Short mmCIF file of N, CA and C in Angstrom, two decimals:
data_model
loop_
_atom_site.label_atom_id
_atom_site.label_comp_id
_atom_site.label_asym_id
_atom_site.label_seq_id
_atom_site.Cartn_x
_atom_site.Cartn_y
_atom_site.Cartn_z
N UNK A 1 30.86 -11.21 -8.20
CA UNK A 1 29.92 -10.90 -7.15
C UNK A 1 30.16 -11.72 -5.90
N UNK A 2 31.05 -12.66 -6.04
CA UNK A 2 31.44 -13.22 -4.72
C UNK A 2 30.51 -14.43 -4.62
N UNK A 3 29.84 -14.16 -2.93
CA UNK A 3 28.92 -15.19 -2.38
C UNK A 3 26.91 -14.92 -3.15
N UNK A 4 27.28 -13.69 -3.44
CA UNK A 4 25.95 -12.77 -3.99
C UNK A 4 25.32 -13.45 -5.22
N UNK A 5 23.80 -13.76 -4.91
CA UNK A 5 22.98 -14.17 -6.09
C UNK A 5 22.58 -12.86 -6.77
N UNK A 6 23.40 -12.66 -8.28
CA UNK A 6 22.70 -11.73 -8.36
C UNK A 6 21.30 -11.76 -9.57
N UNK A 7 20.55 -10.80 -9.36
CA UNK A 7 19.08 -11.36 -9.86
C UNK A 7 18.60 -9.91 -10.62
N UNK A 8 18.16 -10.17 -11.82
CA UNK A 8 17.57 -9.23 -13.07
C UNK A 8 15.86 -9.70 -12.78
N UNK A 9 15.49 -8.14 -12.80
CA UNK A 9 14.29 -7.88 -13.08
C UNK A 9 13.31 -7.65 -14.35
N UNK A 10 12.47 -8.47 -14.94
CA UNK A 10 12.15 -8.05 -16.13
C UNK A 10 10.84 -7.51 -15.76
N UNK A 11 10.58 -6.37 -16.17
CA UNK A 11 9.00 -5.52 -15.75
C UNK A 11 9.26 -5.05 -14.25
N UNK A 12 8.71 -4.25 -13.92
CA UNK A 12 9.48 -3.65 -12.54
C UNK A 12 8.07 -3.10 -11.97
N UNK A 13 7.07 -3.51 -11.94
CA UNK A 13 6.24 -2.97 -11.54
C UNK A 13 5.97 -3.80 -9.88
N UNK A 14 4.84 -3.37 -8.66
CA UNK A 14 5.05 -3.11 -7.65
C UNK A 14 4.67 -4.81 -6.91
N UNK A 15 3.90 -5.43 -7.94
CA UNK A 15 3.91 -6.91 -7.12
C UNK A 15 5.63 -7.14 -7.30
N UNK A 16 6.08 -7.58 -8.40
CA UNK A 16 7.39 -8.11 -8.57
C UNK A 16 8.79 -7.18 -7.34
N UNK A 17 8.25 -5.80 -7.67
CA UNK A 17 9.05 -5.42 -6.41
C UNK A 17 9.10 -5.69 -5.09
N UNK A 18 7.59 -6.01 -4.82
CA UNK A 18 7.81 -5.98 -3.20
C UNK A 18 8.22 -7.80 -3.54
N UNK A 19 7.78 -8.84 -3.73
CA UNK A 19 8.59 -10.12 -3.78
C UNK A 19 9.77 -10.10 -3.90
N UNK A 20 10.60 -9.12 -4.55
CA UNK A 20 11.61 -9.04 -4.63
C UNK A 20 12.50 -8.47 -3.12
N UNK A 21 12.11 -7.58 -2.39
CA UNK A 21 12.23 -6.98 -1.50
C UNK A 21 12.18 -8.06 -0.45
N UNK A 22 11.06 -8.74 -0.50
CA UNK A 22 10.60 -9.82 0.70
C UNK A 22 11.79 -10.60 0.25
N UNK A 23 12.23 -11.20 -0.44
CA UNK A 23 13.54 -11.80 -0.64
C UNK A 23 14.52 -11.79 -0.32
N UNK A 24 14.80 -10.38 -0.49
CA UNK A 24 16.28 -9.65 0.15
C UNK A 24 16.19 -9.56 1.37
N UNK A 25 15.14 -9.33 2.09
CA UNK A 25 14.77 -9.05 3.23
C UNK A 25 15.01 -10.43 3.86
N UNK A 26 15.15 -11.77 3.40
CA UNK A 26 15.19 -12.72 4.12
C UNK A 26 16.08 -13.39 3.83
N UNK A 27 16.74 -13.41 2.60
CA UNK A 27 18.05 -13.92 1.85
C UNK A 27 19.16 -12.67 1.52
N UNK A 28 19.77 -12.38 2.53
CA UNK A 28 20.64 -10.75 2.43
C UNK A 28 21.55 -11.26 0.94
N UNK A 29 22.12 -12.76 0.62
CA UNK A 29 23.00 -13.09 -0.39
C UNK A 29 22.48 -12.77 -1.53
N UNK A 30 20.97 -12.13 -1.85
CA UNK A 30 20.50 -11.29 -3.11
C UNK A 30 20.87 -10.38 -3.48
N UNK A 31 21.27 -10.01 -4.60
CA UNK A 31 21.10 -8.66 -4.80
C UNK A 31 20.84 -8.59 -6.43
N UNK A 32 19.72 -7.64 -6.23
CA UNK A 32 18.87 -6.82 -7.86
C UNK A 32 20.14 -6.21 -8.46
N UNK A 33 20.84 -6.86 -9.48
CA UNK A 33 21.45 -5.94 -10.32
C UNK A 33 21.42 -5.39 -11.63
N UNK A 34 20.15 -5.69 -12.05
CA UNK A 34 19.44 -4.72 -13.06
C UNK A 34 18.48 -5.33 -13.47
N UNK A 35 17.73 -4.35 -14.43
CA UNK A 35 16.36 -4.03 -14.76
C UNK A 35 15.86 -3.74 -15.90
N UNK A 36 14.81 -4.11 -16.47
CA UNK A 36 14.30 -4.07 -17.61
C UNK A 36 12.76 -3.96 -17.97
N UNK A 37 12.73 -2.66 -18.48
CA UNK A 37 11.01 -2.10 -18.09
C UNK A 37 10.52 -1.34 -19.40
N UNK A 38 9.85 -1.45 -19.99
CA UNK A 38 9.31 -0.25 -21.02
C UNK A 38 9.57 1.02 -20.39
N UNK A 39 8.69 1.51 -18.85
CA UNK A 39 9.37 2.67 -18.36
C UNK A 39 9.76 2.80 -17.71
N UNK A 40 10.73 4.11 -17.93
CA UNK A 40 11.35 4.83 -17.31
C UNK A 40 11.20 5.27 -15.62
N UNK A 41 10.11 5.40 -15.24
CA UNK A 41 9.77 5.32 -14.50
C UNK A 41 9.73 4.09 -13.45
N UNK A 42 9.35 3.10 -13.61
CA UNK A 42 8.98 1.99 -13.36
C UNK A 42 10.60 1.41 -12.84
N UNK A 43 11.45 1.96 -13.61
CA UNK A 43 13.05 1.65 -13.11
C UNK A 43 13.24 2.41 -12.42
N UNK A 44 13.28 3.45 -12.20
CA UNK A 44 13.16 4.57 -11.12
C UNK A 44 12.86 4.11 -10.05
N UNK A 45 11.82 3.67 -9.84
CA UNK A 45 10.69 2.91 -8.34
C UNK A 45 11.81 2.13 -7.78
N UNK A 46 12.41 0.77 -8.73
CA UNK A 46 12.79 -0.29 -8.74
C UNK A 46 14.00 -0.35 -8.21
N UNK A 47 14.92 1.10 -7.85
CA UNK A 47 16.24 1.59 -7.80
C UNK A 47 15.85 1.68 -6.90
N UNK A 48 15.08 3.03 -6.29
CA UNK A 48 14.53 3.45 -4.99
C UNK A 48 14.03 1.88 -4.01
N UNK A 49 13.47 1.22 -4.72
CA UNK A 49 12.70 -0.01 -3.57
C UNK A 49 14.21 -1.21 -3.43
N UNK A 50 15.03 -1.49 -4.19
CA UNK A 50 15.73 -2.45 -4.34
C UNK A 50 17.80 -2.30 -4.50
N UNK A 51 17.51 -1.69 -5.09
CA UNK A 51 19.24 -1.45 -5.15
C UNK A 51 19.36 -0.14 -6.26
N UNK A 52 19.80 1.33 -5.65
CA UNK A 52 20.37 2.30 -6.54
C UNK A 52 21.27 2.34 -7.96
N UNK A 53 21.56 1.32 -7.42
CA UNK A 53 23.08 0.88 -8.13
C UNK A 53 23.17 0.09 -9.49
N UNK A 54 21.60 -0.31 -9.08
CA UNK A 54 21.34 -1.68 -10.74
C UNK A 54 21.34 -0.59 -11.61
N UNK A 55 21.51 -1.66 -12.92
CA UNK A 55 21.69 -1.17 -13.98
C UNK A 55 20.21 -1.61 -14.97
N UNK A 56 20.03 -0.24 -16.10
CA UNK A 56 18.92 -0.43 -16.41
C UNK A 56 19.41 -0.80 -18.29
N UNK A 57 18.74 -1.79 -18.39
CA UNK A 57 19.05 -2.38 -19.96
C UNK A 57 17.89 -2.22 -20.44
N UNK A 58 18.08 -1.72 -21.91
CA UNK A 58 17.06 -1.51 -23.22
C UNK A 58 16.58 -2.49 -23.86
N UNK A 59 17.03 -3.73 -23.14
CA UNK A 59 16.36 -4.67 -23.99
C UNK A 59 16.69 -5.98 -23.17
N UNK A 60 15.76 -7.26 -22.61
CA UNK A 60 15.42 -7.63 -21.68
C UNK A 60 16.85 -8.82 -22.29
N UNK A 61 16.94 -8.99 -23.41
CA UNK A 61 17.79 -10.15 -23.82
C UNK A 61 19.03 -9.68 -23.63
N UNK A 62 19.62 -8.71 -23.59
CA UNK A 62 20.62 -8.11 -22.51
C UNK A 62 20.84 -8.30 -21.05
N UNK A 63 19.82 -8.35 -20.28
CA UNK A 63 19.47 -8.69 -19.03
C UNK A 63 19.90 -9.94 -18.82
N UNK A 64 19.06 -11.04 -19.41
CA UNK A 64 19.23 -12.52 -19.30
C UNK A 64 20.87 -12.90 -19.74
N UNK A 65 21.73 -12.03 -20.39
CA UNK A 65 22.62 -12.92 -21.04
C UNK A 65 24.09 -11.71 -19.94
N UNK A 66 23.29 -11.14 -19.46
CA UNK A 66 24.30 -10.21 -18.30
C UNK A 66 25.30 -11.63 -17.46
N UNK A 67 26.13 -11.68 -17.38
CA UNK A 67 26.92 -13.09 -16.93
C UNK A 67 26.72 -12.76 -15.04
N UNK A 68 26.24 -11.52 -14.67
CA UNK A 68 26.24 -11.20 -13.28
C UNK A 68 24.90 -11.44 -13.01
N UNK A 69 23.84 -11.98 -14.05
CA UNK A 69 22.97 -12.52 -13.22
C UNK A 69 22.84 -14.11 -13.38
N UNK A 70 22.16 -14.45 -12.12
CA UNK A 70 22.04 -16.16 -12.10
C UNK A 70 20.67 -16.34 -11.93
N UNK A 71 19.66 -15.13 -11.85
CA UNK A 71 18.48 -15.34 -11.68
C UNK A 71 17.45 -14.50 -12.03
N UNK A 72 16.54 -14.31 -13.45
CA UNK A 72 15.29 -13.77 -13.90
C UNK A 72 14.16 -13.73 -12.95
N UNK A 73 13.40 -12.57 -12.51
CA UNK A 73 11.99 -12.61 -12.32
C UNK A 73 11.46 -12.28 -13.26
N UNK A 74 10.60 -12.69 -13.36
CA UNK A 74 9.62 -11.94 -14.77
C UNK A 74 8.08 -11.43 -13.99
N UNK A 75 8.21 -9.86 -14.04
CA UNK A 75 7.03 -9.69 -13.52
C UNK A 75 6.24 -8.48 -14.61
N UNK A 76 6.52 -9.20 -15.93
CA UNK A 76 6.13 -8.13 -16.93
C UNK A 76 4.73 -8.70 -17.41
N UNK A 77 4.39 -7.53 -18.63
CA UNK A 77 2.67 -7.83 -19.07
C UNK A 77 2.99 -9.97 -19.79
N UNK A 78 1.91 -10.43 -18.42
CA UNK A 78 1.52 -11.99 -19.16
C UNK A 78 2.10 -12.18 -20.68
N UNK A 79 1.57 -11.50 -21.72
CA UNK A 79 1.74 -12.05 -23.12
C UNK A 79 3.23 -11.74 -23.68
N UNK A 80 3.87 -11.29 -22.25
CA UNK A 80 5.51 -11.53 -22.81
C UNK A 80 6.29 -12.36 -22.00
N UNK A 81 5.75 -13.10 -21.25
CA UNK A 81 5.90 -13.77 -20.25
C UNK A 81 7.05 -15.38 -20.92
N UNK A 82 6.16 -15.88 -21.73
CA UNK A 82 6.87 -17.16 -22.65
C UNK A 82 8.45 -16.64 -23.16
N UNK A 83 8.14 -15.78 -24.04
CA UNK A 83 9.10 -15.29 -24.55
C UNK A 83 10.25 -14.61 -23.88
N UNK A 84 10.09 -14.59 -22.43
CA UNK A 84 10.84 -14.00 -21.71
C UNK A 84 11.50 -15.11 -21.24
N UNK A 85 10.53 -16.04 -20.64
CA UNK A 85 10.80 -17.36 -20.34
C UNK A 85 11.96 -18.33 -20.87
N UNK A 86 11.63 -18.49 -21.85
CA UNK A 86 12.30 -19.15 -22.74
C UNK A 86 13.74 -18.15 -23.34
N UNK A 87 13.93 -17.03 -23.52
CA UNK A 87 15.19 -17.13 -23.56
C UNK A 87 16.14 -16.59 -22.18
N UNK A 88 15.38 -16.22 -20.79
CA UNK A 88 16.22 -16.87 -19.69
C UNK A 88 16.50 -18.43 -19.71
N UNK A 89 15.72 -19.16 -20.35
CA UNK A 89 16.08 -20.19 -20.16
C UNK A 89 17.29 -20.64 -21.20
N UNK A 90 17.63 -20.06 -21.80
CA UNK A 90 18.46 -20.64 -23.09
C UNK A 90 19.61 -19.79 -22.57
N UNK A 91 19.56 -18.83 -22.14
CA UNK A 91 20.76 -18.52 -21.30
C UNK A 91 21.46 -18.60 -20.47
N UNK A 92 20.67 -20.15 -19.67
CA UNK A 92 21.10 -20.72 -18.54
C UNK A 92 20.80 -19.95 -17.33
N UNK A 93 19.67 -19.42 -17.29
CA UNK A 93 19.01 -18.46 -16.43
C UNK A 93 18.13 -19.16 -15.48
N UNK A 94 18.30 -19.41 -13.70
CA UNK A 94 16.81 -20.10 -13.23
C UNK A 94 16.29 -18.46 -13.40
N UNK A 95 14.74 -18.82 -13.49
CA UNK A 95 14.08 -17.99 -13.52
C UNK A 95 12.48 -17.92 -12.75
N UNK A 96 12.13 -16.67 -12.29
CA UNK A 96 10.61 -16.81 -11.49
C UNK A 96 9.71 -16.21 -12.10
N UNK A 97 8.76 -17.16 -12.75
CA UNK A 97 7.44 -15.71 -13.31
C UNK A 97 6.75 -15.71 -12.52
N UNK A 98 6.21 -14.60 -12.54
CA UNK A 98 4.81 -14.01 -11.72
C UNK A 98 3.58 -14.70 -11.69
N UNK A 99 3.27 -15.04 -12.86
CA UNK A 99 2.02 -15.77 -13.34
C UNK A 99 2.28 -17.22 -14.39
N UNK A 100 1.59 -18.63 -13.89
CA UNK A 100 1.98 -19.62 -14.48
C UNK A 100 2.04 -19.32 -16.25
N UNK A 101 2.70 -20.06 -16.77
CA UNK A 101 3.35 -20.32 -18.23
C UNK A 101 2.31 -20.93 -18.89
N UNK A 102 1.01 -20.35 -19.27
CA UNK A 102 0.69 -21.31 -19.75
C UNK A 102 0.73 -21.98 -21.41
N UNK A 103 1.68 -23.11 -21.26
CA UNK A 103 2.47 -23.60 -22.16
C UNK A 103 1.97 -24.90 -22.13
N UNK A 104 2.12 -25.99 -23.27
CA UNK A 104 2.04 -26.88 -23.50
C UNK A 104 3.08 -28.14 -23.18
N UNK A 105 2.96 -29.11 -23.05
CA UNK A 105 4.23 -29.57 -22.01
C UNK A 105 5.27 -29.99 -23.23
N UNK A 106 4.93 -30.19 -24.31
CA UNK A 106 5.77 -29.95 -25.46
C UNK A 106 7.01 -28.97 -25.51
N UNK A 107 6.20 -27.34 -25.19
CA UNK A 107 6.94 -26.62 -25.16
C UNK A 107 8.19 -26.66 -23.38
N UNK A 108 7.28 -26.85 -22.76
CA UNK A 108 8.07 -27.08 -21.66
C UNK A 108 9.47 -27.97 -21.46
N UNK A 109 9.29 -29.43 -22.25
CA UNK A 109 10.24 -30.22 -22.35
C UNK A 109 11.16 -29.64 -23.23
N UNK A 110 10.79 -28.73 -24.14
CA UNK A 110 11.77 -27.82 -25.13
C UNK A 110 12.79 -27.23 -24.41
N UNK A 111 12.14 -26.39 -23.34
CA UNK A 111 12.61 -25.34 -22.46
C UNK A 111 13.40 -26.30 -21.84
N UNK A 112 13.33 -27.63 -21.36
CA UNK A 112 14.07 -28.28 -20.70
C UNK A 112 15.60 -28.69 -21.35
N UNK A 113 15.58 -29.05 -22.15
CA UNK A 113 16.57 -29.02 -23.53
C UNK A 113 17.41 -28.08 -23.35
N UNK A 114 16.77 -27.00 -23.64
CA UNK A 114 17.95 -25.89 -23.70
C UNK A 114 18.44 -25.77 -22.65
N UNK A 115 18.03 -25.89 -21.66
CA UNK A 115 19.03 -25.45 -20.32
C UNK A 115 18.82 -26.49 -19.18
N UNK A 116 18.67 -27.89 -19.12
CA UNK A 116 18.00 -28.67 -17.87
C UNK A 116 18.30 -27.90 -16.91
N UNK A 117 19.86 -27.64 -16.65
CA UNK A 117 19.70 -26.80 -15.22
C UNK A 117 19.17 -25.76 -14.99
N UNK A 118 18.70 -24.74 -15.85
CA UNK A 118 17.90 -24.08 -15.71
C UNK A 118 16.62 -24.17 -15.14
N UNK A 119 16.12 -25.39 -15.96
CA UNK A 119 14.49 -25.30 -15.61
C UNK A 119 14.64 -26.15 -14.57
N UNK A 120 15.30 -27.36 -14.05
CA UNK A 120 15.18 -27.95 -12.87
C UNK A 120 15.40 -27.05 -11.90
N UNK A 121 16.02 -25.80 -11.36
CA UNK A 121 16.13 -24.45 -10.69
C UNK A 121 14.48 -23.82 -10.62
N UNK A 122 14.32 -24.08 -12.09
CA UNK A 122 12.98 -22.85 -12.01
C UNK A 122 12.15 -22.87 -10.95
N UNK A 123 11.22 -21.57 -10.70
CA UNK A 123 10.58 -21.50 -9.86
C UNK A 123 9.35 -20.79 -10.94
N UNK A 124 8.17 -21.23 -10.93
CA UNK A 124 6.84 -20.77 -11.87
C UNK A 124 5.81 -21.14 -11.33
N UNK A 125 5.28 -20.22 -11.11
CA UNK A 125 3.54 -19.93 -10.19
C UNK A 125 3.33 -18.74 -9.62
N UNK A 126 2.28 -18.86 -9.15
CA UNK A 126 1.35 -17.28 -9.17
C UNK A 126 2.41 -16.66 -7.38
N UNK A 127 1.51 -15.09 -7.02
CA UNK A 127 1.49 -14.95 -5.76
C UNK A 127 1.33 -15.55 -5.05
N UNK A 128 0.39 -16.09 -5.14
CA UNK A 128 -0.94 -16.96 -4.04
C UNK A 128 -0.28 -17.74 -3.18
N UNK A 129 0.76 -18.32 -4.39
CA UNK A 129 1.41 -19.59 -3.21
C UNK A 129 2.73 -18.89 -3.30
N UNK A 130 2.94 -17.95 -3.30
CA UNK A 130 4.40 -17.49 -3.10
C UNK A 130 5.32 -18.57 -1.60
N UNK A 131 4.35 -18.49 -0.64
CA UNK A 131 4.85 -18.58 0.20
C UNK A 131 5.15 -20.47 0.64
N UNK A 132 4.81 -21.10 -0.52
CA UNK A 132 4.97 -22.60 -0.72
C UNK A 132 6.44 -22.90 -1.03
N UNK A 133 6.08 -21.52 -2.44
CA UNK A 133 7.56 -21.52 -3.74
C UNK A 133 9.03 -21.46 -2.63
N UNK A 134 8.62 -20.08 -1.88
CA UNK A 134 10.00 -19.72 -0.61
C UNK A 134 10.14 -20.85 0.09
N UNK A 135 9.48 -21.57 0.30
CA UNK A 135 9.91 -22.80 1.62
C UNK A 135 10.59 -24.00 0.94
N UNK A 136 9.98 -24.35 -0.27
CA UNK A 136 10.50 -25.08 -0.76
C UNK A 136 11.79 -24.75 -1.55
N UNK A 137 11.96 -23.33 -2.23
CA UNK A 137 13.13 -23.00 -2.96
C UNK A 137 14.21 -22.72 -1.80
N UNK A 138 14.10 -22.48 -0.61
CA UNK A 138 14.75 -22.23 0.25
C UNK A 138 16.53 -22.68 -0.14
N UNK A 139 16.80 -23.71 -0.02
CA UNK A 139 17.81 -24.39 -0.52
C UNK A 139 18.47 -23.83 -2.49
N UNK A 140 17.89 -23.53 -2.78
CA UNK A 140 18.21 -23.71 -3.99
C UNK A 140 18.69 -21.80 -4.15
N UNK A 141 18.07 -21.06 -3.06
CA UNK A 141 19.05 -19.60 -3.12
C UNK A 141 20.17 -19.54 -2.07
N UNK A 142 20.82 -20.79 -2.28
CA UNK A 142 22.35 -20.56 -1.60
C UNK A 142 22.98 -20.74 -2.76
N UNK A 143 24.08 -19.96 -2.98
CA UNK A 143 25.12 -19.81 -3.53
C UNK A 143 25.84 -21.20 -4.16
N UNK A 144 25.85 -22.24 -3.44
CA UNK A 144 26.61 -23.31 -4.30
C UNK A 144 25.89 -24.32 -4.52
N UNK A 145 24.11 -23.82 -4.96
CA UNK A 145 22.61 -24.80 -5.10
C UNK A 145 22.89 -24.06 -6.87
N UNK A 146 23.52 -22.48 -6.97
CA UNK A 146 22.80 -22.19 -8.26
C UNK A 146 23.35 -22.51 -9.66
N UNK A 147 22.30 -23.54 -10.68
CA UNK A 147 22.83 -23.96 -11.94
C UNK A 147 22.70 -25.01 -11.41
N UNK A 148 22.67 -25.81 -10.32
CA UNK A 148 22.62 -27.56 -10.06
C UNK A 148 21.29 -28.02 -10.53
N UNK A 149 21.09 -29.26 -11.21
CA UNK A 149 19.83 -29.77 -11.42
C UNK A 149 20.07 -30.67 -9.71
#
């Protein structure tokens, strides 16, 4: 992919899209190259709003372990959120959920284990402060920031 971050979608529904969009829209070195949704539909949208071209996987642990991505959103239903979490993270995945983790810091230092550079990358918190997460992650979506603790 060159200079290109490329970034997997897990759940494809319309908050996670348009963040995703606002992204590209300000970091052109993004690009959505696939997707992972219960429906059919919902990947459909996600093609149309983001890139034609991604590819749509049957199963999200396919996604995370795709070697063309360097970066998970997770904007799927909350109670799959951990579990999504955690094995972008074991795949050496930074990753963004939608809604905080709420995890025990036990489990967190776990997550740290498996991948430090992963989770020192991560980005986890709501909408609300989306616009904290961008200023401060700023640096860390250039191309030779991604995988560095």
């Amino acid at each position: 992919m060159g200079n290109k971050i490329g970034v997997g979608i897990i759940g494809c529904g319309s908050r996670i899209r348009g963040l995703a969009k606002k992204l590209i829209q300000q970091y052109p070195e993004i690009e959505v190259v696939g997707f992972f949704a219960p429906r059919a539909e919902a990947i459909e949208e996600g093609r149309k709003t983001l890139n034609p071209d991604a590819e749509a996987y049957n199963d999200y642990h396919e996604l995370v372990n795709d070697k063309r991505i360097d970066w998970v959103m997770i904007g799927s239903w909350n109670c799959y959120h951990k579990e999504q979490a955690v094995a972008a993270f074991e795949a050496g995945k930074m990753s963004f959920v939608k809604n905080r983790l709420p995890l025990p810091w036990r489990t967190v230092s776990q997550c740290a284990r498996l991948g430090g550079k992963a989770v020192a990358g991560s980005v986890s918190g709501s909408f609300s402060a989306i616009h904290r997460i961008t200023a401060r992650s700023r640096n860390c979506l250039r191309p030779a920031q991604i995988g560095q603790s």
